[in-house]
Short mmCIF file of C-alpha atoms in Angstrom, two decimals:
data_model
loop_
_atom_site.label_atom_id
_atom_site.label_comp_id
_atom_site.label_asym_id
_atom_site.label_seq_id
_atom_site.Cartn_x
_atom_site.Cartn_y
_atom_site.Cartn_z
CA MET A 14 23.17 -7.71 11.69
CA LYS A 15 19.83 -6.12 10.88
CA LYS A 16 17.42 -7.39 8.26
CA ILE A 17 16.84 -4.67 5.67
CA VAL A 18 15.36 -4.18 2.22
CA CYS A 19 17.41 -2.67 -0.62
CA TYR A 20 16.02 0.69 -1.80
CA GLY A 21 17.39 0.45 -5.35
CA CYS A 22 13.95 -0.23 -6.82
CA ASN A 23 10.52 -1.64 -5.95
CA LEU A 24 11.59 -5.30 -6.21
CA GLY A 25 12.23 -5.37 -2.48
CA CYS A 26 15.39 -7.47 -2.36
CA GLY A 27 16.13 -8.72 1.16
CA LEU A 28 19.56 -8.05 2.67
CA TYR A 29 21.40 -8.11 5.96
CA PHE A 30 23.35 -5.05 7.03
CA GLY A 31 26.20 -4.70 9.47
CA ASP A 32 28.93 -2.43 8.20
CA VAL A 33 28.22 -3.49 4.62
CA PRO A 34 25.20 -5.13 2.92
CA TYR A 35 24.99 -8.91 2.52
CA PHE A 36 22.38 -10.80 0.54
CA ARG A 37 19.80 -12.80 2.44
CA LYS A 38 19.49 -16.32 1.01
CA ASN A 39 15.97 -16.88 2.28
CA SER A 40 14.58 -13.66 0.81
CA PRO A 41 11.56 -14.56 -1.37
CA VAL A 42 12.42 -11.91 -3.98
CA ASN A 43 16.15 -12.13 -4.67
CA SER A 44 16.96 -15.53 -3.11
CA GLY A 45 20.59 -14.83 -2.29
CA LYS A 46 21.50 -12.37 -5.02
CA ILE A 47 22.32 -8.67 -4.98
CA CYS A 48 22.81 -6.23 -7.87
CA ARG A 49 25.66 -3.76 -8.24
CA PHE A 50 23.56 -0.91 -6.87
CA GLY A 51 22.62 -2.92 -3.78
CA MET A 52 26.28 -3.54 -3.07
CA LYS A 53 26.88 0.22 -2.82
CA ILE A 54 23.90 1.44 -0.79
CA HIS A 55 26.03 2.28 2.25
CA ARG A 56 28.64 4.36 0.44
CA TYR A 57 26.86 7.58 -0.35
CA GLU A 58 27.52 10.83 1.50
CA LYS A 59 25.03 11.61 4.25
CA VAL A 60 23.49 15.08 4.27
CA LEU A 61 23.90 17.54 7.16
CA PRO A 62 21.08 19.65 8.66
CA LYS A 63 21.04 23.17 7.29
CA VAL A 64 19.06 26.39 7.42
CA ASP A 65 19.62 28.99 4.69
CA GLY A 66 22.82 27.27 3.59
CA LYS A 67 24.41 27.14 7.04
CA ASN A 68 25.11 23.97 9.03
CA VAL A 69 23.00 23.85 12.18
CA GLU A 70 21.95 21.38 14.86
CA LEU A 71 19.09 19.12 13.80
CA ASP A 72 16.80 20.56 16.51
CA ASP A 73 17.34 24.05 15.07
CA ALA A 74 16.49 22.84 11.56
CA ILE A 75 13.32 21.17 12.89
CA ALA A 76 12.29 24.39 14.66
CA ALA A 77 12.89 26.38 11.46
CA ALA A 78 10.80 23.92 9.44
CA ALA A 79 7.93 24.08 11.93
CA LYS A 80 7.93 27.89 11.77
CA LYS A 81 7.96 27.98 7.97
CA LEU A 82 5.13 25.44 7.77
CA ALA A 83 3.07 27.69 10.04
CA ASP A 84 3.89 30.84 8.06
CA VAL A 85 3.71 29.69 4.44
CA LYS A 86 0.33 28.85 2.94
CA GLU A 87 -0.25 26.60 -0.08
CA MET A 88 2.32 24.00 0.98
CA ALA A 89 2.70 20.83 -1.07
CA PHE A 90 4.10 17.60 0.39
CA VAL A 91 5.79 15.02 -1.86
CA SER A 92 7.02 11.51 -1.10
CA PHE A 93 7.73 9.12 -3.99
CA GLY A 94 7.91 6.17 -1.61
CA ASP A 95 11.51 5.81 -0.49
CA VAL A 96 10.52 5.61 3.19
CA THR A 97 8.63 3.01 5.23
CA CYS A 98 4.84 2.93 5.40
CA GLU A 99 5.03 4.17 8.99
CA GLU A 100 7.12 7.20 8.02
CA GLN A 101 4.82 7.82 5.06
CA LEU A 102 1.84 7.74 7.42
CA ALA A 103 3.57 10.21 9.78
CA PHE A 104 4.18 12.45 6.75
CA ASN A 105 0.48 12.20 5.89
CA LYS A 106 -0.43 13.35 9.38
CA LEU A 107 1.95 16.29 9.04
CA ALA A 108 0.40 17.27 5.69
CA GLU A 109 -3.12 16.97 7.17
CA ALA A 110 -2.12 19.23 10.05
CA PHE A 111 -1.37 21.90 7.46
CA GLU A 112 -4.48 21.13 5.37
CA SER A 113 -2.64 19.44 2.52
CA ASP A 114 -2.11 16.00 0.95
CA VAL A 115 0.98 13.89 0.27
CA HIS A 116 1.62 13.35 -3.45
CA THR A 117 3.52 10.23 -4.50
CA CYS A 118 3.52 11.14 -8.25
CA ILE A 119 2.96 7.42 -8.98
CA PRO A 120 -0.58 5.99 -9.40
CA ARG A 121 -1.80 3.04 -7.36
CA PHE A 122 -1.27 -0.29 -9.06
CA ILE A 123 -0.57 -3.85 -7.94
CA GLY A 124 -0.38 -6.48 -10.65
CA ALA A 125 0.99 -9.98 -11.12
CA ASN A 126 3.60 -11.46 -8.80
CA ILE A 127 6.98 -13.12 -9.25
CA GLU A 128 5.60 -16.62 -9.41
CA LYS A 129 3.46 -15.69 -12.41
CA ILE A 130 6.61 -14.57 -14.23
CA ARG A 131 8.29 -17.88 -13.53
CA GLN A 132 5.30 -19.89 -14.79
CA SER A 133 4.63 -17.81 -17.91
CA LYS A 134 4.85 -19.26 -21.41
CA GLU A 135 4.79 -15.91 -23.21
CA ILE A 136 6.30 -12.68 -21.85
CA ILE A 137 6.24 -9.22 -23.42
CA THR A 138 8.64 -6.78 -21.78
CA PHE A 139 9.02 -3.01 -22.09
CA ILE A 140 12.05 -2.74 -19.78
CA ASP A 141 15.73 -3.56 -19.95
CA PRO A 142 16.02 -5.86 -16.92
CA TYR A 143 19.82 -5.95 -17.15
CA THR A 144 19.99 -2.24 -16.33
CA SER A 145 16.77 -1.09 -14.71
CA TYR A 146 15.58 -4.00 -12.54
CA PRO A 147 18.44 -6.52 -12.50
CA LEU A 148 17.00 -9.05 -10.06
CA ILE A 149 13.79 -9.50 -12.08
CA LEU A 150 16.03 -11.03 -14.74
CA ARG A 151 16.59 -14.28 -12.83
CA HIS A 152 12.83 -14.92 -12.78
CA MET A 153 12.55 -14.20 -16.50
CA LEU A 154 15.45 -16.58 -17.14
CA HIS A 155 13.65 -19.26 -15.13
CA ALA A 156 10.60 -18.87 -17.37
CA LYS A 157 12.75 -18.95 -20.51
CA LYS A 158 14.51 -22.10 -19.34
CA ASN A 159 11.07 -23.71 -19.04
CA GLY A 160 10.17 -22.78 -22.60
CA ALA A 161 8.73 -19.27 -22.35
CA LYS A 162 8.94 -17.04 -25.41
CA ILE A 163 10.12 -13.52 -24.57
CA THR A 164 9.39 -10.54 -26.82
CA SER A 165 10.91 -7.16 -26.00
CA TYR A 166 9.79 -3.69 -27.03
CA TYR A 167 12.66 -1.40 -26.14
CA TRP A 168 15.17 1.12 -27.47
CA LYS A 169 17.70 -1.60 -28.25
CA LYS A 170 17.81 -5.37 -28.70
CA LEU A 171 17.85 -7.43 -25.48
CA ARG A 172 19.89 -10.62 -25.17
CA ILE A 173 17.16 -12.45 -23.27
CA ALA A 174 14.51 -11.82 -25.94
CA ASP A 175 13.58 -14.34 -28.59
CA GLU A 176 12.25 -11.41 -30.58
CA SER A 177 13.34 -7.79 -30.14
CA VAL A 178 11.17 -4.99 -31.53
CA ILE A 179 13.02 -1.67 -31.53
CA LEU A 180 10.82 1.22 -30.37
CA ASN A 181 10.87 4.11 -32.81
CA PRO A 182 10.38 7.42 -30.95
CA ALA A 183 8.83 9.00 -34.06
CA GLU A 184 6.16 6.27 -34.17
CA ILE A 185 5.91 5.26 -30.53
CA ASP A 186 2.11 5.31 -30.59
CA LYS A 187 2.30 2.05 -32.57
CA ILE A 188 2.36 0.26 -29.21
CA LYS A 189 -1.42 0.79 -29.27
CA SER A 190 -1.68 -1.88 -31.97
CA ILE A 191 0.13 -4.62 -30.02
CA ASN A 192 -1.94 -7.73 -29.47
CA PHE A 193 -1.10 -8.74 -25.90
CA GLY A 194 -3.44 -11.75 -25.78
CA ASP A 195 -2.71 -13.82 -22.66
CA SER A 196 0.96 -12.84 -22.50
CA LEU A 197 2.46 -11.69 -19.25
CA VAL A 198 3.46 -8.04 -19.67
CA ILE A 199 6.40 -6.52 -17.78
CA THR A 200 6.56 -2.73 -17.70
CA ASP A 201 7.41 0.00 -15.24
CA LEU A 202 5.45 2.81 -13.64
CA ASN A 203 7.46 5.85 -12.61
CA PRO A 204 6.94 9.62 -12.44
CA LEU A 205 8.59 10.21 -15.82
CA ASN A 206 6.76 7.80 -18.13
CA LEU A 207 3.12 7.90 -17.01
CA ASP A 208 1.68 8.42 -20.50
CA PHE A 209 3.58 5.38 -21.84
CA SER A 210 2.80 3.07 -18.90
CA ASN A 211 -0.82 4.22 -18.88
CA GLU A 212 -1.20 3.06 -22.48
CA ILE A 213 0.23 -0.37 -21.62
CA ILE A 214 -1.82 -0.87 -18.46
CA LYS A 215 -5.13 0.06 -20.05
CA SER A 216 -4.47 -2.37 -22.94
CA CYS A 217 -3.88 -5.45 -20.76
CA ASN A 218 -5.56 -7.63 -18.20
CA ALA A 219 -4.31 -6.27 -14.85
CA GLU A 220 -3.73 -9.81 -13.62
CA ASN A 221 -1.21 -10.32 -16.44
CA ILE A 222 0.86 -7.17 -15.78
CA VAL A 223 4.03 -7.04 -13.73
CA CYS A 224 4.32 -3.33 -13.01
CA LEU A 225 7.72 -2.45 -11.57
CA LYS A 226 8.42 0.88 -9.91
CA PRO A 227 11.65 2.80 -9.26
CA PHE A 228 11.29 3.56 -5.54
CA LEU A 229 11.32 0.87 -2.86
CA ASN A 230 7.98 1.62 -1.22
CA SER A 231 6.16 3.22 -4.17
CA THR A 232 3.42 0.61 -3.81
CA GLY A 233 2.98 1.15 -0.07
CA ALA A 234 3.15 4.94 -0.38
CA SER A 235 0.42 5.00 -3.03
CA LEU A 236 -1.86 2.92 -0.77
CA ILE A 237 -1.14 5.06 2.30
CA SER A 238 -1.35 8.52 0.64
CA ASP A 239 -4.14 10.07 -1.41
CA GLY A 240 -2.40 12.78 -3.45
CA GLU A 241 -2.49 12.27 -7.22
CA LYS A 242 -0.54 15.18 -8.71
CA SER A 243 2.16 14.26 -11.18
CA ILE A 244 5.71 15.56 -10.89
CA TYR A 245 5.09 17.81 -13.90
CA GLN A 246 1.83 19.15 -12.45
CA ILE A 247 3.70 20.10 -9.27
CA PHE A 248 6.25 22.09 -11.28
CA GLU A 249 3.45 23.77 -13.21
CA GLU A 250 1.60 24.77 -10.03
CA ILE A 251 4.81 26.19 -8.58
CA LYS A 252 5.15 28.37 -11.69
CA GLU A 253 1.51 29.46 -11.35
CA LYS A 254 2.05 30.33 -7.65
CA LYS A 255 -0.56 27.76 -6.62
CA ILE A 256 2.20 26.01 -4.66
CA LYS A 257 4.27 28.43 -2.57
CA GLY A 258 6.10 25.99 -0.33
CA LEU A 259 7.39 22.46 -0.88
CA TYR A 260 8.29 19.72 1.61
CA LEU A 261 10.05 16.77 -0.03
CA LEU A 262 10.52 13.50 1.84
CA GLU A 263 13.30 11.42 0.20
CA SER A 264 12.04 12.62 -3.18
CA ASP A 265 14.43 14.18 -5.66
CA LEU A 266 12.62 16.26 -8.27
CA GLY A 267 15.96 16.49 -10.06
CA ILE A 268 15.19 13.20 -11.82
CA VAL A 269 13.21 15.13 -14.45
CA PRO A 270 15.08 15.06 -17.76
CA ASP A 271 14.65 18.78 -18.47
CA ASP A 272 16.65 20.49 -15.75
CA THR A 273 15.24 23.90 -16.68
CA LEU A 274 12.13 22.89 -14.73
CA MET A 275 14.22 23.05 -11.58
CA ALA A 276 14.36 26.85 -11.90
CA ALA A 277 10.76 26.90 -10.67
CA LEU A 278 12.01 25.91 -7.22
CA ASP A 279 13.63 29.33 -6.90
CA GLU A 280 10.12 30.85 -6.94
CA LEU A 281 9.11 29.03 -3.75
CA GLU A 282 8.84 30.84 -0.42
CA VAL A 283 10.39 27.78 1.21
CA LEU A 284 11.89 24.47 0.07
CA ILE A 285 12.22 21.89 2.83
CA VAL A 286 13.94 18.59 2.09
CA GLN A 287 14.08 15.69 4.50
CA GLN A 288 16.49 13.10 3.18
CA SER A 289 19.55 11.08 4.01
CA MET A 290 21.83 11.50 1.01
CA ARG A 291 23.40 14.75 -0.11
CA ASN A 292 22.56 15.83 -3.64
CA ALA A 293 21.94 18.96 -5.72
CA LEU A 294 18.49 19.39 -4.20
CA SER A 295 19.75 19.40 -0.61
CA ASP A 296 22.37 21.97 -1.64
CA ARG A 297 19.69 24.40 -2.88
CA ALA A 298 17.07 23.79 -0.15
CA ASP A 299 16.20 26.46 2.44
CA ILE A 300 15.93 23.85 5.17
CA VAL A 301 17.57 20.42 5.21
CA LEU A 302 16.47 17.74 7.70
CA CYS A 303 18.68 14.65 7.84
CA GLY A 304 16.79 11.44 8.46
CA ASP A 305 17.75 7.78 8.39
CA ARG A 306 19.63 6.42 5.44
CA LYS A 307 16.97 4.97 3.21
CA PHE A 308 17.66 1.37 4.15
CA GLU A 309 17.80 2.14 7.89
CA GLY A 310 14.26 3.36 8.57
CA LYS A 311 12.20 1.15 10.86
CA GLY A 312 8.92 -0.17 9.51
CA THR A 313 7.18 -1.96 6.67
CA VAL A 314 7.43 -1.61 2.89
CA LEU A 315 5.49 -3.14 0.00
CA ASN A 316 7.19 -4.32 -3.16
CA PHE A 317 5.65 -4.32 -6.65
CA GLU A 318 3.65 -7.47 -5.85
CA GLY A 319 2.20 -5.97 -2.69
CA ARG A 320 4.38 -8.32 -0.65
CA VAL A 321 4.83 -6.82 2.83
CA LEU A 322 8.45 -6.68 3.97
CA GLU A 323 9.99 -5.54 7.24
CA ASN A 324 12.93 -3.20 7.70
CA GLU A 325 14.71 -3.48 11.02
CA GLY A 326 16.01 0.00 11.61
CA ARG A 327 15.85 3.25 13.49
CA MET A 328 13.26 6.01 13.66
CA GLU A 329 15.21 9.22 13.01
CA GLY A 330 12.96 10.18 10.11
CA ILE A 331 9.77 9.51 12.04
CA LYS A 332 11.13 11.45 15.03
CA ILE A 333 11.72 14.54 12.86
CA LEU A 334 8.09 14.44 11.70
CA THR A 335 6.90 13.78 15.25
CA ASP A 336 8.83 16.78 16.60
CA ILE A 337 7.34 19.08 13.93
CA LEU A 338 3.84 17.80 14.74
CA LYS A 339 4.40 18.59 18.40
CA SER A 340 4.69 22.24 17.39
CA VAL A 341 1.00 22.19 16.41
CA GLY A 342 -0.04 20.18 19.44
CA GLU A 343 -0.24 16.73 17.84
CA GLU A 344 1.35 13.54 19.11
CA ILE A 345 1.99 10.32 17.17
CA ASP A 346 3.14 6.94 18.42
CA TYR A 347 5.06 4.40 16.32
CA ASP A 348 3.19 1.33 17.60
CA LYS A 349 -0.17 2.95 16.86
CA MET A 350 1.01 3.96 13.40
CA HIS A 351 2.26 0.44 12.73
CA ALA A 352 -1.14 -0.97 13.71
CA GLU A 353 -2.83 1.61 11.46
CA VAL A 354 -0.60 0.62 8.54
CA LEU A 355 -1.50 -3.07 8.95
CA SER A 356 -5.17 -2.09 9.10
CA LYS A 357 -4.90 -0.03 5.90
CA LEU A 358 -3.22 -2.99 4.20
CA GLY A 359 -5.86 -5.41 5.49
CA ILE A 360 -3.41 -7.74 7.24
CA ASN A 361 -2.90 -8.79 10.86
CA GLU A 362 0.80 -9.61 10.74
CA ILE A 363 3.80 -9.40 8.42
CA ASP A 364 4.69 -12.54 6.49
CA GLU A 365 7.11 -11.87 3.63
CA TYR A 366 6.36 -15.27 2.06
CA ILE A 367 2.70 -14.44 1.46
CA VAL A 368 1.41 -11.96 -1.13
CA PRO A 369 -1.82 -10.45 0.25
CA LYS A 370 -4.80 -9.92 -2.03
CA TYR A 371 -5.69 -6.31 -2.71
CA ASP A 372 -8.73 -4.83 -4.39
CA ILE A 373 -6.96 -1.96 -6.13
CA LYS A 374 -8.40 -0.35 -9.24
CA TYR A 375 -5.94 1.47 -11.46
CA LYS A 376 -7.19 4.96 -12.19
CA GLN A 377 -6.75 5.63 -15.89
CA ARG A 378 -5.03 8.91 -16.66
CA GLU A 379 -6.02 11.29 -19.41
CA ALA A 380 -2.43 11.52 -20.69
CA GLU A 381 -2.03 10.72 -24.37
CA ILE A 382 1.09 8.97 -25.59
CA LYS A 383 3.07 11.18 -27.94
CA ASN A 384 5.41 10.65 -30.85
CA TYR A 385 8.73 12.51 -31.03
CA GLU A 386 9.81 14.39 -34.13
CA GLY A 387 13.20 13.99 -35.75
CA ASP A 388 15.39 11.28 -37.25
CA ALA A 389 17.67 10.73 -34.24
CA HIS A 390 16.88 10.70 -30.53
CA LEU A 391 18.59 10.78 -27.16
CA VAL A 392 16.83 8.42 -24.75
CA TYR A 393 17.10 8.80 -20.97
CA ALA A 394 17.48 5.19 -19.73
CA TYR A 395 16.24 4.30 -16.25
CA ASN A 396 18.44 2.65 -13.66
CA PRO A 397 18.68 2.67 -9.84
CA PHE A 398 21.67 5.01 -9.94
CA MET A 399 19.69 7.57 -11.96
CA TRP A 400 16.78 7.35 -9.51
CA ASN A 401 19.19 8.17 -6.70
CA ASN A 402 20.93 11.00 -8.55
CA VAL A 403 24.22 9.12 -8.83
CA ILE A 404 26.29 8.84 -12.01
CA ASP A 405 27.54 5.27 -12.29
CA ARG A 406 28.42 5.24 -15.98
CA ASP A 407 29.61 8.39 -17.73
CA PHE A 408 29.08 7.25 -21.30
CA VAL A 409 26.23 6.76 -23.77
CA GLU A 410 25.60 3.72 -25.97
CA ILE A 411 25.53 4.00 -29.76
CA SER A 412 25.61 1.63 -32.72
CA PRO A 413 28.76 0.76 -34.70
CA SER A 414 27.10 2.13 -37.83
CA LEU A 415 26.59 5.50 -36.19
CA VAL A 416 30.26 5.57 -35.17
CA GLU A 417 31.22 4.83 -38.77
CA SER A 418 28.85 7.39 -40.30
CA LEU A 419 30.13 10.13 -37.96
CA ASN A 420 33.74 9.03 -38.54
CA LEU A 421 34.38 8.90 -34.81
CA HIS A 422 37.82 7.82 -33.69
CA LYS A 423 38.91 6.12 -30.48
CA ASP A 424 38.83 8.44 -27.45
CA GLU A 425 36.90 11.04 -29.45
CA LEU A 426 33.67 12.43 -27.91
CA LEU A 427 30.20 12.12 -29.41
CA LYS A 428 28.75 15.56 -30.09
CA MET A 429 24.98 16.03 -29.98
CA THR A 430 22.72 19.05 -30.38
CA SER A 431 19.10 19.55 -29.30
CA SER A 432 16.85 22.60 -28.99
CA LYS A 433 18.61 23.30 -25.66
CA GLY A 434 22.15 23.37 -26.98
CA SER A 435 25.07 21.00 -27.51
CA VAL A 436 27.04 18.49 -25.49
CA ALA A 437 30.04 16.21 -26.03
CA VAL A 438 30.15 12.89 -24.16
CA LYS A 439 32.01 9.61 -24.01
CA TYR A 440 30.41 6.73 -25.90
CA LYS A 441 30.45 2.96 -25.95
CA ILE A 442 29.73 0.88 -29.03
CA ASN A 443 26.89 -1.61 -28.62
CA ASN A 444 25.86 -3.90 -31.48
CA ALA A 445 22.33 -4.09 -30.01
CA MET A 446 21.73 -0.38 -30.61
CA PRO A 447 19.81 0.98 -33.63
CA ASP A 448 21.47 3.72 -35.68
CA ASN A 449 19.04 6.49 -34.69
CA ILE A 450 19.11 6.08 -30.87
CA VAL A 451 21.62 7.32 -28.31
CA LEU A 452 20.95 5.65 -24.96
CA SER A 453 22.09 7.52 -21.85
CA PRO A 454 22.16 6.26 -18.23
CA MET A 455 22.61 9.84 -17.01
CA LYS A 456 20.75 13.10 -17.39
CA LEU A 457 22.40 15.34 -19.99
CA PRO A 458 21.96 19.12 -20.17
CA ILE A 459 20.47 18.93 -23.66
CA SER A 460 17.58 16.67 -22.54
CA THR A 461 14.07 18.06 -22.94
CA ASP A 462 12.13 14.88 -22.14
CA ILE A 463 12.60 11.14 -21.66
CA VAL A 464 13.14 11.16 -25.43
CA THR A 465 14.87 14.20 -26.96
CA PRO A 466 15.14 14.86 -30.72
CA ILE A 467 18.81 15.47 -31.59
CA ASN A 468 21.20 15.82 -34.48
CA PHE A 469 24.94 15.34 -34.72
CA LYS A 470 25.82 18.72 -36.18
CA GLU A 471 26.95 21.61 -34.08
CA PRO A 472 24.68 24.69 -34.33
#
């Protein structure tokens, strides 16, 4: 069995993989545990190589991609960080060959490590660990068992919290007044919530922030690549014709809540996707290149702590990039890339039980946190299934009081309306939910943002 790292999030849980994943008891991150997403990583449908909607041999798809890259100017390259550092570096070299950068859409940041969570006496959290980052929960529970006080700021009450403060979307800028003191702060940094996470990060001591990220190698990718465009800036530049071609490496732009943004992709001269799992994006791409499954790529990854982990796998993804580079007369070698990665990280060898020290300065963004109008709101909740464009739960969570006020009966659907239209969905009653929030683990067609003002009357 090969030693791999789960790609469900940036925790970097260590597994073994044969035909199915098994937890690895000596992994420093998850110590013999695996979440429900990690148990399913091998089940998803693998994509097939395509050109203009037709199945082709991979070599033909590679040749088509090389030709389009040569023909189309103003190409943008995007990789959120769901590949190894070595594949990310190969992608960088491809982008450089066509006078472009690789954009990760996630700023560079490395904060506190797991051990600091376990030793903390006061923790302030802005995530739901049960749903978004399940294996971080065991470390929070360890701290709580040793007397730590946990305060949560979230859309619903959390069982682990001694004190739960419900975030009000209409007054969300009140987080600016929080006195963090010496508390350890747990938040997340992903392409969809940069204004919110920016406000948290700039208000705290970086050494006291645990900054989780949705994609396995988001930390490594941000250290390897220099591009700083946000996911929304990329869409805007496509609309403005500043970006005419897009090459996505294991990066699904379909995670944006407002799916009307996806229409911009139809304006591109070429959309190239290199990924392992079939999804809506691969179905609409001009060229599809099928690489390794995310957990099978050979190389190194960095988790949220900056801990360097090794993935024992294959090099299909790197070979695709190598073959395209050959078309412009460039050669790359895995061993040399691996040595370059270690050099960029400032280490001589991989030791998963040591967290290297990094001198990384978080670059403050100009984004201003915004309040959301309205009395009721649909909130797009993060989870590893959402990040991988998989629907794991087809219901929303609402409070018992909301069920009563709407006179909803068993098996009846919850109807919601936003500025984009109406939808009817299954619901589950949760006593931890406030009356004015509907929490959804899936993207709904009425979403306009992470938080969407709604009402419960049909137009």
